């Protein structure tokens, strides 16, 4: 049981980046979702604050479907946090970054309407 579940609503900061690995068999998507925040300013008034940035990652059919969304699309994300680890190409030092692995994602209907398209995959293939 994964206890580090996160849920948030925000906008895609860029066009999602889809790549295929393992000889083109596995689809992997990475993107950034910006979540608007409000905070009190120095005069005690509510104002827009720096948005929170969440790196998201998705796999296979979910990745391919998310890749159809454009920059700026408002989405609802449910996922779990993980830490990506890699060696820096220049220094070979260990680097880490937190990422939200997408368990479910959908277009927010707060400010837009959506037309759904049929997905030919079976539920087992969608993971």
PDB file of C-alpha atoms in Angstrom:
ATOM      1  CA  UNK A   1       0.000   0.000   0.000  1.00  0.00           C
ATOM      2  CA  UNK A   2       1.433   3.342  -1.068  1.00  0.00           C
ATOM      3  CA  UNK A   3       0.788   6.043   1.530  1.00  0.00           C
ATOM      4  CA  UNK A   4       2.325   8.985  -0.304  1.00  0.00           C
ATOM      5  CA  UNK A   5      -0.675   9.774  -2.535  1.00  0.00           C
ATOM      6  CA  UNK A   6      -0.985  13.318  -3.892  1.00  0.00           C
ATOM      7  CA  UNK A   7      -3.859  15.031  -5.679  1.00  0.00           C
ATOM      8  CA  UNK A   8      -3.677  18.438  -7.330  1.00  0.00           C
ATOM      9  CA  UNK A   9      -5.156  20.598 -10.088  1.00  0.00           C
ATOM     10  CA  UNK A  10      -2.994  22.781 -12.305  1.00  0.00           C
ATOM     11  CA  UNK A  11      -1.882  23.690 -15.807  1.00  0.00           C
ATOM     12  CA  UNK A  12       0.662  21.947 -18.014  1.00  0.00           C
ATOM     13  CA  UNK A  13       3.697  24.248 -18.091  1.00  0.00           C
ATOM     14  CA  UNK A  14       4.898  22.834 -21.406  1.00  0.00           C
ATOM     15  CA  UNK A  15       3.911  20.404 -24.113  1.00  0.00           C
ATOM     16  CA  UNK A  16       4.363  16.945 -22.559  1.00  0.00           C
ATOM     17  CA  UNK A  17       7.538  15.140 -23.643  1.00  0.00           C
ATOM     18  CA  UNK A  18       6.865  11.577 -24.817  1.00  0.00           C
ATOM     19  CA  UNK A  19       9.688   9.134 -25.516  1.00  0.00           C
ATOM     20  CA  UNK A  20       9.748   5.422 -26.237  1.00  0.00           C
ATOM     21  CA  UNK A  21      12.320   3.254 -24.472  1.00  0.00           C
ATOM     22  CA  UNK A  22      13.234  -0.433 -24.499  1.00  0.00           C
ATOM     23  CA  UNK A  23      13.359  -0.574 -28.281  1.00  0.00           C
ATOM     24  CA  UNK A  24      10.207   1.503 -28.688  1.00  0.00           C
ATOM     25  CA  UNK A  25       8.071  -0.863 -26.603  1.00  0.00           C
ATOM     26  CA  UNK A  26       7.519   1.326 -23.526  1.00  0.00           C
ATOM     27  CA  UNK A  27       6.173   4.890 -23.660  1.00  0.00           C
ATOM     28  CA  UNK A  28       7.355   7.322 -20.971  1.00  0.00           C
ATOM     29  CA  UNK A  29       6.040  10.858 -20.546  1.00  0.00           C
ATOM     30  CA  UNK A  30       7.412  13.718 -18.488  1.00  0.00           C
ATOM     31  CA  UNK A  31       5.820  17.117 -17.954  1.00  0.00           C
ATOM     32  CA  UNK A  32       5.514  19.904 -15.406  1.00  0.00           C
ATOM     33  CA  UNK A  33       2.198  20.953 -13.864  1.00  0.00           C
ATOM     34  CA  UNK A  34       1.979  24.424 -12.307  1.00  0.00           C
ATOM     35  CA  UNK A  35      -0.426  24.829  -9.395  1.00  0.00           C
ATOM     36  CA  UNK A  36      -1.523  28.405  -8.708  1.00  0.00           C
ATOM     37  CA  UNK A  37      -1.278  29.544  -5.108  1.00  0.00           C
ATOM     38  CA  UNK A  38      -2.559  32.560  -3.184  1.00  0.00           C
ATOM     39  CA  UNK A  39      -0.894  34.138  -0.169  1.00  0.00           C
ATOM     40  CA  UNK A  40      -1.251  37.305   1.848  1.00  0.00           C
ATOM     41  CA  UNK A  41       1.054  40.122   0.759  1.00  0.00           C
ATOM     42  CA  UNK A  42       2.873  42.573   3.043  1.00  0.00           C
ATOM     43  CA  UNK A  43      -0.342  44.566   3.475  1.00  0.00           C
ATOM     44  CA  UNK A  44      -2.374  41.510   4.465  1.00  0.00           C
ATOM     45  CA  UNK A  45      -4.212  41.297   1.126  1.00  0.00           C
ATOM     46  CA  UNK A  46      -4.562  38.075  -0.822  1.00  0.00           C
ATOM     47  CA  UNK A  47      -2.406  38.004  -3.971  1.00  0.00           C
ATOM     48  CA  UNK A  48      -1.082  35.489  -6.477  1.00  0.00           C
ATOM     49  CA  UNK A  49       2.042  33.719  -5.207  1.00  0.00           C
ATOM     50  CA  UNK A  50       4.724  31.820  -7.091  1.00  0.00           C
ATOM     51  CA  UNK A  51       3.075  28.669  -8.486  1.00  0.00           C
ATOM     52  CA  UNK A  52       4.092  25.264  -7.148  1.00  0.00           C
ATOM     53  CA  UNK A  53       5.870  23.123  -9.761  1.00  0.00           C
ATOM     54  CA  UNK A  54       5.175  19.394  -9.891  1.00  0.00           C
ATOM     55  CA  UNK A  55       7.161  17.149 -12.236  1.00  0.00           C
ATOM     56  CA  UNK A  56       4.934  14.315 -13.418  1.00  0.00           C
ATOM     57  CA  UNK A  57       5.782  11.025 -15.093  1.00  0.00           C
ATOM     58  CA  UNK A  58       3.462   8.531 -16.786  1.00  0.00           C
ATOM     59  CA  UNK A  59       3.925   5.236 -18.590  1.00  0.00           C
ATOM     60  CA  UNK A  60       2.515   3.357 -21.586  1.00  0.00           C
ATOM     61  CA  UNK A  61      -1.074   4.135 -22.680  1.00  0.00           C
ATOM     62  CA  UNK A  62      -1.520   6.825 -20.033  1.00  0.00           C
ATOM     63  CA  UNK A  63       1.657   8.498 -21.304  1.00  0.00           C
ATOM     64  CA  UNK A  64       0.448   8.390 -24.900  1.00  0.00           C
ATOM     65  CA  UNK A  65      -2.943   9.851 -23.957  1.00  0.00           C
ATOM     66  CA  UNK A  66      -1.454  12.648 -21.842  1.00  0.00           C
ATOM     67  CA  UNK A  67       0.847  13.533 -24.752  1.00  0.00           C
ATOM     68  CA  UNK A  68      -2.232  14.686 -26.692  1.00  0.00           C
ATOM     69  CA  UNK A  69      -2.768  17.545 -24.212  1.00  0.00           C
ATOM     70  CA  UNK A  70      -1.315  20.951 -25.115  1.00  0.00           C
ATOM     71  CA  UNK A  71       0.699  23.356 -22.994  1.00  0.00           C
ATOM     72  CA  UNK A  72      -1.674  25.217 -20.676  1.00  0.00           C
ATOM     73  CA  UNK A  73      -4.241  22.409 -20.434  1.00  0.00           C
ATOM     74  CA  UNK A  74      -5.828  22.337 -16.977  1.00  0.00           C
ATOM     75  CA  UNK A  75      -5.579  18.864 -15.442  1.00  0.00           C
ATOM     76  CA  UNK A  76      -6.441  16.973 -12.262  1.00  0.00           C
ATOM     77  CA  UNK A  77      -3.652  14.625 -11.192  1.00  0.00           C
ATOM     78  CA  UNK A  78      -3.726  11.732  -8.743  1.00  0.00           C
ATOM     79  CA  UNK A  79      -0.413  10.013  -8.210  1.00  0.00           C
ATOM     80  CA  UNK A  80       2.290   8.962  -5.816  1.00  0.00           C
ATOM     81  CA  UNK A  81       5.675  10.495  -5.163  1.00  0.00           C
ATOM     82  CA  UNK A  82       8.972   8.883  -6.050  1.00  0.00           C
ATOM     83  CA  UNK A  83      12.547  10.088  -6.235  1.00  0.00           C
ATOM     84  CA  UNK A  84      14.387   9.812  -9.558  1.00  0.00           C
ATOM     85  CA  UNK A  85      18.134   9.214  -9.186  1.00  0.00           C
ATOM     86  CA  UNK A  86      20.843   9.563 -11.849  1.00  0.00           C
ATOM     87  CA  UNK A  87      24.518  10.433 -12.306  1.00  0.00           C
ATOM     88  CA  UNK A  88      25.328  13.900 -13.666  1.00  0.00           C
ATOM     89  CA  UNK A  89      26.831  13.518 -17.160  1.00  0.00           C
ATOM     90  CA  UNK A  90      29.651  15.992 -16.497  1.00  0.00           C
ATOM     91  CA  UNK A  91      30.531  15.471 -12.840  1.00  0.00           C
ATOM     92  CA  UNK A  92      29.225  11.921 -12.310  1.00  0.00           C
ATOM     93  CA  UNK A  93      27.765  13.143  -9.002  1.00  0.00           C
ATOM     94  CA  UNK A  94      24.529  11.575  -7.839  1.00  0.00           C
ATOM     95  CA  UNK A  95      21.491  13.756  -8.571  1.00  0.00           C
ATOM     96  CA  UNK A  96      17.921  13.345  -7.360  1.00  0.00           C
ATOM     97  CA  UNK A  97      14.559  14.918  -8.135  1.00  0.00           C
ATOM     98  CA  UNK A  98      11.110  14.302  -6.727  1.00  0.00           C
ATOM     99  CA  UNK A  99       8.482  13.292  -9.261  1.00  0.00           C
ATOM    100  CA  UNK A 100       4.769  12.471  -9.128  1.00  0.00           C
ATOM    101  CA  UNK A 101       4.054   9.191 -10.918  1.00  0.00           C
ATOM    102  CA  UNK A 102       0.593   9.528 -12.455  1.00  0.00           C
ATOM    103  CA  UNK A 103      -1.960   6.972 -11.297  1.00  0.00           C
ATOM    104  CA  UNK A 104      -4.888   8.886 -12.841  1.00  0.00           C
ATOM    105  CA  UNK A 105      -5.192  12.156 -14.734  1.00  0.00           C
ATOM    106  CA  UNK A 106      -8.029  13.999 -16.377  1.00  0.00           C
ATOM    107  CA  UNK A 107      -8.918  17.304 -17.922  1.00  0.00           C
ATOM    108  CA  UNK A 108     -10.394  19.783 -15.452  1.00  0.00           C
ATOM    109  CA  UNK A 109     -13.905  20.873 -16.365  1.00  0.00           C
ATOM    110  CA  UNK A 110     -13.769  23.970 -14.179  1.00  0.00           C
ATOM    111  CA  UNK A 111     -12.967  26.308 -17.095  1.00  0.00           C
ATOM    112  CA  UNK A 112     -13.367  24.132 -20.196  1.00  0.00           C
ATOM    113  CA  UNK A 113     -15.417  21.450 -21.882  1.00  0.00           C
ATOM    114  CA  UNK A 114     -14.035  18.175 -23.160  1.00  0.00           C
ATOM    115  CA  UNK A 115     -14.826  15.877 -26.052  1.00  0.00           C
ATOM    116  CA  UNK A 116     -13.779  12.317 -25.252  1.00  0.00           C
ATOM    117  CA  UNK A 117     -12.241  10.088 -27.875  1.00  0.00           C
ATOM    118  CA  UNK A 118     -12.376   6.310 -27.744  1.00  0.00           C
ATOM    119  CA  UNK A 119      -9.224   4.529 -26.631  1.00  0.00           C
ATOM    120  CA  UNK A 120      -8.811   1.206 -28.399  1.00  0.00           C
ATOM    121  CA  UNK A 121      -6.759  -0.363 -25.590  1.00  0.00           C
ATOM    122  CA  UNK A 122      -8.177  -2.702 -23.004  1.00  0.00           C
ATOM    123  CA  UNK A 123      -7.932  -1.716 -19.310  1.00  0.00           C
ATOM    124  CA  UNK A 124      -5.035  -4.157 -18.846  1.00  0.00           C
ATOM    125  CA  UNK A 125      -3.053  -2.453 -21.629  1.00  0.00           C
ATOM    126  CA  UNK A 126      -3.671   1.039 -20.216  1.00  0.00           C
ATOM    127  CA  UNK A 127      -1.222   0.557 -17.360  1.00  0.00           C
TER     128      UNK A 127
END
